[in-house]
Coordinates of C-alpha atoms in Angstrom, one line a residue:
Chain A
M14 CA -119.2 105.1 88.3
S15 CA -116.5 107.5 89.3
R16 CA -116.5 105.7 92.7
Q17 CA -116.1 102.4 91.0
R18 CA -113.2 103.8 88.8
K19 CA -111.5 105.0 92.0
S20 CA -111.9 101.8 93.8
R21 CA -110.0 100.0 90.9
K22 CA -107.1 102.4 90.7
G23 CA -103.8 101.0 92.0
V24 CA -104.7 97.5 91.9
S25 CA -101.8 96.5 89.7
V26 CA -99.5 98.6 91.9
V27 CA -100.8 96.7 94.9
L28 CA -100.4 93.5 93.2
V29 CA -96.7 94.1 91.9
M30 CA -95.8 95.5 95.2
A31 CA -97.2 92.3 97.0
M32 CA -95.2 90.2 94.6
L33 CA -92.1 92.3 94.9
V34 CA -91.3 91.0 98.3
P35 CA -91.3 87.2 97.5
I36 CA -89.3 88.0 94.1
A37 CA -86.7 90.0 96.1
I38 CA -86.5 87.1 98.7
I39 CA -86.2 84.6 95.9
S40 CA -83.7 86.7 94.0
F41 CA -81.4 87.0 97.1
F42 CA -81.7 83.4 97.9
A43 CA -80.6 82.6 94.1
L44 CA -77.7 85.0 94.6
S45 CA -76.6 83.5 97.9
L46 CA -76.9 80.0 96.4
A47 CA -74.8 81.0 93.5
N48 CA -72.2 82.5 95.8
I49 CA -72.0 79.3 97.8
Q50 CA -71.5 77.2 94.6
R51 CA -68.9 79.6 93.6
H52 CA -67.1 79.1 96.8
E53 CA -67.6 75.4 96.8
A54 CA -66.1 75.1 93.5
A55 CA -63.1 77.4 94.5
S56 CA -62.7 75.3 97.8
Q57 CA -62.6 72.1 95.8
I58 CA -60.0 73.4 93.3
A59 CA -57.8 74.8 96.2
S60 CA -58.1 71.3 98.1
D61 CA -57.3 69.5 94.9
L62 CA -54.2 71.4 93.7
A63 CA -52.8 71.5 97.4
A64 CA -53.2 67.7 97.7
K65 CA -51.8 66.9 94.2
Y66 CA -48.9 68.9 94.8
G67 CA -48.4 67.3 98.2
A68 CA -48.5 63.7 96.8
N69 CA -45.9 64.6 94.3
A70 CA -43.7 66.1 96.9
I71 CA -44.1 63.0 99.1
A72 CA -42.9 60.9 96.2
R73 CA -39.8 63.1 95.9
E74 CA -39.2 62.4 99.7
I75 CA -39.3 66.1 100.5
E76 CA -39.8 66.8 104.3
I77 CA -43.1 66.4 105.7
E78 CA -43.1 69.8 107.3
V79 CA -42.0 71.6 104.1
I80 CA -44.8 69.8 102.1
R81 CA -47.4 70.9 105.0
E82 CA -46.2 74.5 104.6
R83 CA -46.3 74.6 100.8
A84 CA -49.6 72.7 100.4
E85 CA -51.2 75.0 103.0
E86 CA -49.9 78.0 101.0
L87 CA -51.2 76.6 97.8
A88 CA -54.7 76.1 99.4
R89 CA -54.8 79.7 100.7
L90 CA -53.6 81.5 97.7
N91 CA -56.1 79.6 95.5
W92 CA -58.8 81.7 97.1
T93 CA -57.5 84.9 95.6
H94 CA -60.0 86.4 93.1
G95 CA -57.9 89.8 92.8
D96 CA -55.6 91.0 90.3
F97 CA -53.3 88.6 88.4
T98 CA -50.1 89.9 89.9
D99 CA -51.7 90.5 93.4
R100 CA -51.3 87.2 95.0
H101 CA -53.2 88.5 98.2
G102 CA -55.9 90.2 96.4
G103 CA -59.6 89.2 96.7
T104 CA -60.5 86.9 99.6
D105 CA -58.4 87.3 102.5
P106 CA -56.2 84.2 102.7
S107 CA -56.3 84.2 106.4
R108 CA -60.0 83.6 106.4
V109 CA -59.4 80.2 104.8
A110 CA -59.4 77.3 107.2
V111 CA -56.8 74.6 106.1
E112 CA -56.3 71.3 107.5
I113 CA -53.6 69.0 106.3
E114 CA -53.4 65.3 107.1
F115 CA -50.7 62.8 106.1
G116 CA -51.6 59.1 105.9
V117 CA -51.5 55.8 104.1
T118 CA -53.7 54.7 101.3
R119 CA -54.6 51.1 101.1
F120 CA -56.1 49.2 98.1
G121 CA -58.0 46.0 98.4
D122 CA -61.2 44.5 96.7
G123 CA -61.4 47.3 94.3
Q124 CA -61.6 49.7 97.3
V125 CA -59.3 52.7 98.0
Q126 CA -59.2 53.9 101.5
F127 CA -57.3 56.9 103.1
Q128 CA -56.0 56.3 106.7
P129 CA -54.6 59.2 108.6
G130 CA -51.2 58.5 110.1
G131 CA -49.4 55.2 109.6
S132 CA -46.3 54.5 107.9
P133 CA -44.8 54.7 105.3
T134 CA -46.6 58.0 104.5
N135 CA -47.9 57.9 100.8
S136 CA -50.9 60.1 100.8
I137 CA -52.1 63.6 101.8
R138 CA -55.6 64.9 102.5
V139 CA -56.3 68.7 102.4
S140 CA -59.5 70.1 103.7
T141 CA -60.4 73.7 103.1
G142 CA -63.2 75.9 104.4
V143 CA -64.2 79.4 104.0
P144 CA -67.4 81.5 104.9
A145 CA -69.6 82.2 102.0
A146 CA -71.8 85.2 102.3
I147 CA -75.6 85.0 102.3
Y148 CA -77.1 88.1 100.7
S149 CA -80.2 89.9 101.8
F150 CA -81.4 93.2 99.9
G151 CA -77.9 93.8 98.5
K152 CA -75.9 93.4 101.6
P153 CA -74.3 90.3 103.2
M154 CA -76.3 89.4 106.1
G155 CA -74.4 86.3 107.3
A156 CA -72.3 83.5 106.1
V157 CA -72.4 79.8 105.8
G158 CA -69.3 77.7 106.0
V159 CA -68.3 76.0 102.8
Q160 CA -65.9 73.0 103.0
A161 CA -64.2 70.7 100.6
S162 CA -61.5 68.2 100.9
A163 CA -59.3 66.1 98.5
A164 CA -57.0 63.2 99.2
V165 CA -54.4 62.1 96.9
A166 CA -52.4 59.0 97.2
N167 CA -48.9 58.6 95.9
V168 CA -49.0 55.0 95.2
E169 CA -46.7 52.2 93.7
R170 CA -47.7 50.7 90.5
D171 CA -47.7 47.1 89.4
I172 CA -47.6 47.2 85.6
C173 CA -48.5 44.4 83.2
L174 CA -47.4 44.7 79.5
V175 CA -49.6 42.7 77.3
I176 CA -47.9 42.3 74.0
D177 CA -49.4 41.1 70.6
R178 CA -47.4 38.2 69.1
S179 CA -49.8 37.3 66.2
G180 CA -48.4 36.6 62.8
S181 CA -48.9 40.2 61.6
M182 CA -46.3 41.3 63.9
T183 CA -43.7 39.8 61.5
F184 CA -45.1 42.1 58.9
D185 CA -43.2 44.9 57.3
L186 CA -44.0 48.2 59.2
Q187 CA -43.2 50.4 56.1
T188 CA -44.3 48.6 53.0
H189 CA -47.0 46.4 54.8
T190 CA -45.7 43.1 53.2
W191 CA -43.3 40.5 54.1
H192 CA -43.1 38.9 50.6
A193 CA -41.1 41.7 49.2
D194 CA -38.3 41.5 51.8
K195 CA -37.8 37.8 52.0
S196 CA -34.6 37.4 50.2
K197 CA -33.0 40.2 52.2
H198 CA -33.9 38.7 55.6
P199 CA -30.5 38.2 57.1
Q200 CA -31.7 35.2 59.1
N201 CA -33.5 33.6 56.4
K202 CA -31.0 30.8 55.7
M203 CA -33.6 29.0 53.6
A204 CA -33.5 31.7 50.9
H205 CA -29.8 31.1 50.5
S206 CA -29.8 27.3 50.8
N207 CA -28.3 25.1 48.1
D208 CA -31.0 22.8 48.5
K209 CA -33.6 23.9 45.9
F210 CA -36.5 22.2 47.8
I211 CA -35.7 24.3 50.8
S212 CA -35.0 27.5 49.0
A213 CA -38.3 27.4 47.3
R214 CA -39.9 27.5 50.6
A215 CA -38.2 30.4 51.9
N216 CA -41.6 32.2 52.4
E217 CA -42.5 29.8 55.0
W218 CA -39.6 30.8 57.1
W219 CA -40.4 34.4 56.7
W220 CA -44.0 33.8 58.1
A221 CA -42.5 32.6 61.3
W222 CA -39.7 34.8 62.4
P223 CA -39.8 38.6 62.7
H224 CA -37.3 40.6 60.5
P225 CA -34.7 42.1 62.7
E226 CA -35.0 45.6 61.2
N227 CA -38.2 46.1 59.3
S228 CA -40.9 44.3 61.0
R229 CA -43.3 45.7 63.4
W230 CA -41.8 43.3 65.9
A231 CA -38.3 44.9 65.5
E232 CA -39.8 48.4 65.7
M233 CA -41.5 47.5 68.9
M234 CA -38.7 46.0 70.7
P235 CA -36.7 49.2 71.4
A236 CA -39.8 50.9 72.6
I237 CA -40.1 48.0 75.2
Y238 CA -36.5 48.5 76.2
A239 CA -37.1 52.1 76.6
L240 CA -40.0 51.5 78.9
A241 CA -37.9 49.1 81.0
N242 CA -35.2 51.7 81.2
E243 CA -37.6 54.5 82.1
L244 CA -39.1 52.5 84.9
N245 CA -35.6 52.2 86.4
L246 CA -35.6 56.0 86.4
T247 CA -38.9 56.6 88.1
L248 CA -39.0 57.5 91.7
Q249 CA -41.5 54.5 92.4
D250 CA -40.6 50.9 92.5
E251 CA -42.9 49.5 90.0
L252 CA -43.5 45.8 89.5
L253 CA -43.4 44.8 85.9
S254 CA -44.9 41.7 84.4
L255 CA -45.2 40.6 80.9
V256 CA -47.9 38.7 79.1
S257 CA -48.2 37.9 75.4
Y258 CA -51.1 36.7 73.3
S259 CA -52.1 35.5 69.7
S260 CA -54.2 32.5 69.2
T261 CA -54.0 28.7 69.6
V262 CA -52.7 27.2 66.4
T263 CA -50.2 24.2 65.5
E264 CA -48.6 24.6 62.1
P265 CA -45.4 23.5 60.5
R266 CA -42.6 26.0 60.4
Y267 CA -38.8 25.9 59.6
D268 CA -36.8 26.6 62.8
Q269 CA -33.5 28.4 62.8
D270 CA -31.6 25.3 61.7
L271 CA -33.9 24.9 58.7
I272 CA -35.6 21.8 60.4
R273 CA -39.5 21.7 59.7
K274 CA -41.2 21.2 62.8
Q275 CA -44.7 21.4 64.3
F276 CA -45.0 24.7 66.3
T277 CA -47.9 25.4 68.7
S278 CA -48.8 28.9 69.5
E279 CA -50.6 29.4 73.0
E280 CA -53.5 31.7 73.1
A281 CA -51.8 33.7 75.9
T282 CA -48.6 33.2 77.9
I283 CA -47.1 34.7 80.9
E284 CA -43.6 35.7 79.8
A285 CA -42.7 37.2 83.3
T286 CA -44.4 37.3 86.7
P287 CA -44.0 40.6 88.5
T288 CA -40.5 41.6 88.9
Y289 CA -38.2 44.5 89.6
N290 CA -35.6 43.2 87.0
Y291 CA -37.2 45.0 84.0
Y292 CA -34.2 44.7 81.6
A293 CA -34.0 40.9 82.1
V294 CA -37.7 40.5 81.3
V295 CA -37.4 42.3 78.1
R296 CA -34.1 40.6 77.1
D297 CA -35.8 37.1 77.6
F298 CA -38.7 38.0 75.9
E299 CA -36.8 39.1 72.7
D300 CA -34.6 36.1 72.8
K301 CA -37.3 33.7 73.0
Y302 CA -39.3 35.1 70.0
N303 CA -36.5 35.9 67.8
K304 CA -34.8 32.5 68.1
R305 CA -36.9 29.8 69.6
V306 CA -40.6 30.3 69.4
P307 CA -42.2 31.6 66.1
V308 CA -44.3 34.7 66.2
M309 CA -47.7 33.3 64.7
G310 CA -51.3 33.0 65.0
G311 CA -54.4 35.1 65.2
T312 CA -55.2 38.0 67.5
N313 CA -57.1 37.0 70.6
I314 CA -56.9 40.4 72.5
A315 CA -59.5 39.3 75.2
A316 CA -57.2 36.3 76.1
G317 CA -54.2 38.7 76.5
I318 CA -56.2 40.9 78.8
D319 CA -57.8 38.1 80.9
L320 CA -54.3 36.6 81.6
G321 CA -52.8 40.1 82.3
R322 CA -55.7 40.6 84.9
S323 CA -55.1 37.3 86.6
V324 CA -51.3 38.3 86.8
L325 CA -52.2 41.6 88.4
S326 CA -54.4 40.2 90.8
G327 CA -52.4 37.2 91.6
P328 CA -50.2 36.4 94.6
D329 CA -46.9 38.0 93.1
S330 CA -48.7 41.5 92.9
R331 CA -49.0 43.8 95.8
N332 CA -52.3 44.4 97.3
F333 CA -51.6 48.1 98.1
A334 CA -50.3 49.0 94.5
F335 CA -52.2 50.7 91.8
K336 CA -52.6 48.1 88.8
T337 CA -51.9 49.4 85.2
M338 CA -52.3 47.2 82.2
I339 CA -50.6 48.3 79.0
L340 CA -52.2 46.4 76.1
M341 CA -50.4 46.6 72.6
T342 CA -51.7 45.3 69.3
D343 CA -50.9 46.0 65.8
G344 CA -54.1 44.7 64.2
Q345 CA -57.7 43.6 64.8
F346 CA -58.8 41.1 67.2
N347 CA -60.2 38.2 65.1
V348 CA -60.3 35.4 67.7
G349 CA -62.0 35.4 71.1
R350 CA -64.7 37.7 72.7
D351 CA -64.9 41.4 72.4
P352 CA -61.9 42.9 74.2
W353 CA -63.8 45.8 75.9
L354 CA -65.7 43.1 77.8
A355 CA -62.5 41.8 79.2
A356 CA -61.3 45.3 79.9
Q357 CA -64.4 46.0 81.8
E358 CA -63.9 42.9 84.0
A359 CA -60.3 44.1 84.6
S360 CA -61.5 47.6 85.3
D361 CA -64.2 46.2 87.8
I362 CA -61.4 44.9 90.0
G363 CA -59.4 48.1 89.9
I364 CA -57.0 47.7 87.0
E365 CA -56.5 50.6 84.5
V366 CA -56.3 49.4 81.0
Y367 CA -54.2 51.6 78.5
T368 CA -54.4 50.5 74.9
V369 CA -51.7 51.2 72.3
T370 CA -52.4 50.7 68.7
F371 CA -49.5 50.2 66.3
S372 CA -49.4 50.4 62.5
R373 CA -52.0 51.4 60.1
D374 CA -53.8 48.2 60.1
A375 CA -54.8 48.5 63.8
D376 CA -58.6 48.7 64.7
I377 CA -58.3 52.1 66.6
P378 CA -62.1 52.5 67.3
S379 CA -62.3 49.1 69.1
M380 CA -59.1 49.8 71.1
E381 CA -60.4 53.3 72.0
R382 CA -63.6 51.5 73.4
T383 CA -61.4 48.9 75.1
A384 CA -59.5 51.8 77.0
E385 CA -62.7 53.5 77.8
F386 CA -64.2 50.4 79.3
G387 CA -60.9 49.8 81.1
K388 CA -61.0 53.4 82.4
G389 CA -57.6 54.0 80.8
K390 CA -56.4 55.9 77.7
H391 CA -55.8 55.1 74.2
F392 CA -52.8 55.9 72.2
H393 CA -51.9 55.3 68.5
A394 CA -48.3 55.0 67.1
A395 CA -47.5 55.0 63.5
N396 CA -44.0 54.0 64.0
G397 CA -41.5 52.5 66.5
E398 CA -40.4 56.1 67.6
Q399 CA -43.9 57.1 68.4
L400 CA -44.5 53.9 70.3
R401 CA -41.4 54.5 72.3
E402 CA -42.7 58.2 73.2
I403 CA -46.0 56.6 74.3
F404 CA -44.4 54.1 76.4
L405 CA -42.3 56.7 78.2
E406 CA -45.3 58.8 78.8
I407 CA -47.2 55.8 80.5
A408 CA -44.1 55.1 82.5
N409 CA -43.9 58.8 83.6
T410 CA -47.7 59.1 84.3
P411 CA -47.8 60.8 87.6
P412 CA -48.5 58.2 90.2
G413 CA -50.7 60.4 92.2
I414 CA -54.3 59.6 92.1
F415 CA -57.3 61.3 93.7
I416 CA -59.0 59.0 96.0
E417 CA -61.5 61.5 97.4
Chain B
M25 CA -129.5 112.1 80.9
Q26 CA -129.8 109.2 83.1
L27 CA -126.6 107.5 84.2
Y28 CA -126.4 103.8 83.8
K29 CA -126.4 102.3 87.4
V30 CA -123.6 99.8 87.8
T31 CA -125.2 96.9 89.9
K32 CA -123.6 94.2 92.0
K33 CA -124.4 91.9 89.0
D34 CA -122.1 93.8 86.8
V35 CA -119.0 94.0 88.9
G36 CA -119.4 91.7 91.9
V37 CA -118.9 88.4 90.2
S38 CA -115.7 89.1 88.2
W39 CA -113.0 91.7 87.6
G40 CA -113.2 90.8 84.0
L41 CA -114.0 93.8 81.7
T42 CA -116.2 91.9 79.3
Q43 CA -119.0 92.0 82.1
L44 CA -118.8 95.7 82.3
P45 CA -120.9 97.9 80.0
R46 CA -119.0 99.3 77.0
R47 CA -119.1 102.9 78.3
V48 CA -117.5 101.9 81.8
R49 CA -114.8 99.6 79.7
V50 CA -113.9 102.7 77.6
A51 CA -113.4 104.9 80.6
R52 CA -111.1 102.4 82.4
R53 CA -109.2 100.9 79.5
G54 CA -105.4 100.9 80.1
V55 CA -105.3 101.6 83.7
E56 CA -103.7 98.3 84.6
A57 CA -101.3 98.7 81.8
V58 CA -100.3 102.1 82.9
E59 CA -99.8 100.9 86.6
A60 CA -97.9 98.0 85.5
A61 CA -95.6 100.1 83.4
F62 CA -94.6 102.1 86.4
S63 CA -94.3 98.9 88.6
L64 CA -92.6 96.5 86.4
P65 CA -89.2 98.3 86.3
L66 CA -89.0 97.6 90.0
I67 CA -89.1 94.0 89.4
I68 CA -86.7 94.0 86.5
L69 CA -84.3 96.3 88.5
I70 CA -84.2 93.2 91.0
L71 CA -84.3 90.3 88.5
F72 CA -82.0 91.5 85.9
P73 CA -78.8 92.4 88.0
V74 CA -79.4 89.0 89.9
L75 CA -79.2 87.1 86.7
H76 CA -76.3 89.1 85.5
I77 CA -74.4 88.6 88.6
C78 CA -75.1 84.8 88.7
H79 CA -74.1 84.5 85.2
N80 CA -70.8 86.4 85.7
W81 CA -70.0 84.2 88.8
H82 CA -70.8 81.1 86.7
N83 CA -68.4 82.0 84.0
E84 CA -65.8 82.9 86.4
K85 CA -66.2 79.5 88.1
M86 CA -66.0 77.8 84.7
L87 CA -62.9 79.8 83.6
K88 CA -61.3 79.0 87.0
F89 CA -62.0 75.3 86.4
A90 CA -60.6 75.4 82.9
A91 CA -57.4 77.1 84.4
F92 CA -57.3 74.4 87.0
E93 CA -57.1 71.6 84.3
A94 CA -54.5 73.5 82.5
A95 CA -52.5 74.1 85.5
K96 CA -52.4 70.4 86.2
V97 CA -51.0 69.8 82.8
V98 CA -48.3 72.4 83.0
G99 CA -47.4 71.4 86.5
S100 CA -46.9 67.9 85.8
P101 CA -43.3 66.9 85.0
N102 CA -43.6 66.4 81.3
G103 CA -46.4 68.9 80.7
S104 CA -46.3 71.1 77.8
I105 CA -47.8 74.5 77.3
S106 CA -49.4 73.5 74.0
E107 CA -51.2 70.6 75.6
A108 CA -52.3 73.0 78.4
R109 CA -53.8 75.4 75.9
Q110 CA -55.6 72.6 74.2
I111 CA -57.3 71.3 77.4
F112 CA -58.1 74.9 78.4
E113 CA -59.8 75.4 74.9
E114 CA -61.7 72.1 75.1
Y115 CA -63.1 73.1 78.5
T116 CA -64.2 76.7 77.6
N117 CA -65.7 75.4 74.4
A118 CA -67.6 72.8 76.3
F119 CA -68.8 75.6 78.9
G120 CA -69.8 77.8 76.0
I121 CA -67.3 80.6 76.8
K122 CA -66.2 82.7 73.8
D123 CA -62.7 84.1 73.0
A124 CA -61.2 82.8 76.2
E125 CA -57.6 83.3 76.7
L126 CA -55.0 81.6 79.0
E127 CA -52.0 83.3 80.5
F128 CA -49.1 82.2 82.6
E129 CA -46.7 83.8 84.9
P130 CA -43.9 83.6 85.1
L131 CA -43.7 83.8 81.3
N132 CA -40.7 81.5 81.2
Y133 CA -42.6 78.7 82.6
A134 CA -41.1 76.1 80.1
N135 CA -38.0 76.2 82.2
L136 CA -39.6 76.1 85.6
V137 CA -37.6 74.0 88.0
P138 CA -39.5 71.8 90.3
D139 CA -41.5 73.4 93.3
T140 CA -41.5 76.8 91.6
P141 CA -44.8 78.5 92.0
F142 CA -46.6 79.6 88.8
W143 CA -49.9 81.3 88.1
V144 CA -52.5 80.4 85.4
R145 CA -55.3 82.6 84.6
G146 CA -58.1 82.0 82.2
S147 CA -60.0 85.1 81.0
A148 CA -62.6 86.1 78.6
P149 CA -64.2 89.4 77.6
M150 CA -67.6 90.4 78.8
R151 CA -68.6 91.2 75.3
G152 CA -70.1 88.0 73.8
N153 CA -70.2 86.2 77.1
K154 CA -72.8 88.1 79.0
L155 CA -76.6 87.3 79.1
A156 CA -78.8 88.3 76.3
L157 CA -81.0 90.7 78.4
P158 CA -82.8 93.6 77.2
L159 CA -81.0 96.0 79.5
N160 CA -77.2 96.3 79.2
L161 CA -76.1 95.9 82.7
S162 CA -72.3 95.6 82.2
F163 CA -70.9 99.1 82.3
S164 CA -67.6 98.0 81.1
N165 CA -66.0 95.3 79.0
R166 CA -64.0 94.2 81.9
L167 CA -62.5 90.6 81.5
R168 CA -63.9 87.9 83.7
S169 CA -61.2 85.7 84.9
G170 CA -60.5 82.6 86.8
Q171 CA -56.9 82.1 88.4
V172 CA -55.2 79.3 90.0
I173 CA -51.7 79.1 91.5
Y174 CA -49.7 75.7 91.5
R175 CA -46.2 74.5 92.0
K176 CA -44.2 72.7 89.3
E177 CA -44.1 68.9 90.2
G178 CA -40.8 67.0 89.9

């Protein structure tokens, strides 16, 4: 029996020791893998930041050699893992391989492609590489090269502003009624007419023309002017087009001379084809809907998006430019198909759809969804001043986009 | 007293204790447990530090990524510091990092002129962000941090 007990002693030790070797190998393999991943992440961040700065600097027409020097420095310094104030702590920046290429980015058929060289330079590609240690029993026993690259294009933008001109745009933004204000409307000649038949129908006039101060329309116009002004100040040469939408209706309205006429509202209208003359676009638009064409009809947002898409993909737009659609609505779509389906189609051909809701009646969730499908961003403005800030932010959205 | 003779039939088929006579089982009870008690720490000594290091590296990577997102916001021409902090907080919360803080250098980042370099560092204390291991392998409460350097855009 003693012999039997002796023969079983140390069995667990042998088993554990036998397992220890594969466990150690697996552990150090995991450690090396984690280290490689850490280096890959750092490499990507270093490349992204250097490329993003480089594209911005290209837009500001800084000399290429200066950009190269600064971008390379950024790529190297972002490898430091040392103390906050020690720029050169941690990984030795000289061990980081950095390659910088300048080139041209072309757009077409929904594809974006970086081509090294070419003119005019609008893109930069930064590639970084560094050796990541492979660990074995606590000590580095070798290294594998980790590489990452990022290309950022500093592109021109073609912007299409898609504006809601449904009847609700004439509503009072503050009190949310137009009835209360009818007698004060400076342009409402009907209210002050000596003809009682006409003065009794003053409400019908109010339905068709936006109040020059209190209506949503009146709050929106300064924001659009601000956008036009800001586009003039940006470093890029954007092409601006303007589309409006409501729904197809034919209804009698009193015109500015108090003559009752049949007015027809189009579902969607191209107010301006792509142009660099931003101010004229907005001035003509304001003039048209304040004096000649009534603001009326339902809200067919999808029709506006579809027409905006055809303008941005049409012959007057630039193939190489980045396409942005800014969709503005004060209400809820009550005509036509779901707007997010239209936004998806626009996105499929490379158009980024921003949505801006205005007033408390707006259907924010639907417009958030539309922006999501359009790969853009949603904003909400409670008043004209907020709308202005949003338009300025969109106008100043950095034009650099990551293409790799 | 005649000793019980252990036959092949008793031990040859299996290592299972149930097949041994009671007297033999009593004599050998706990041998494996004692041996394992001496051997397992060796495995733990390898496994736990590896888990600890990998987790720290992961946190550091995530902090660096959150700092990277914050730097992009601060670096943009109209970027605000409050927006950068919000972005940083959103990312660190999503990564499950607690009590993370964001620092900037130089401190007057609000007045940075274009092309000025600045540093953004996200950090988080070890306490509350380490793995729930039975052994405390962090000998200090040193901050884990991820830092990025960028230049103000124009």
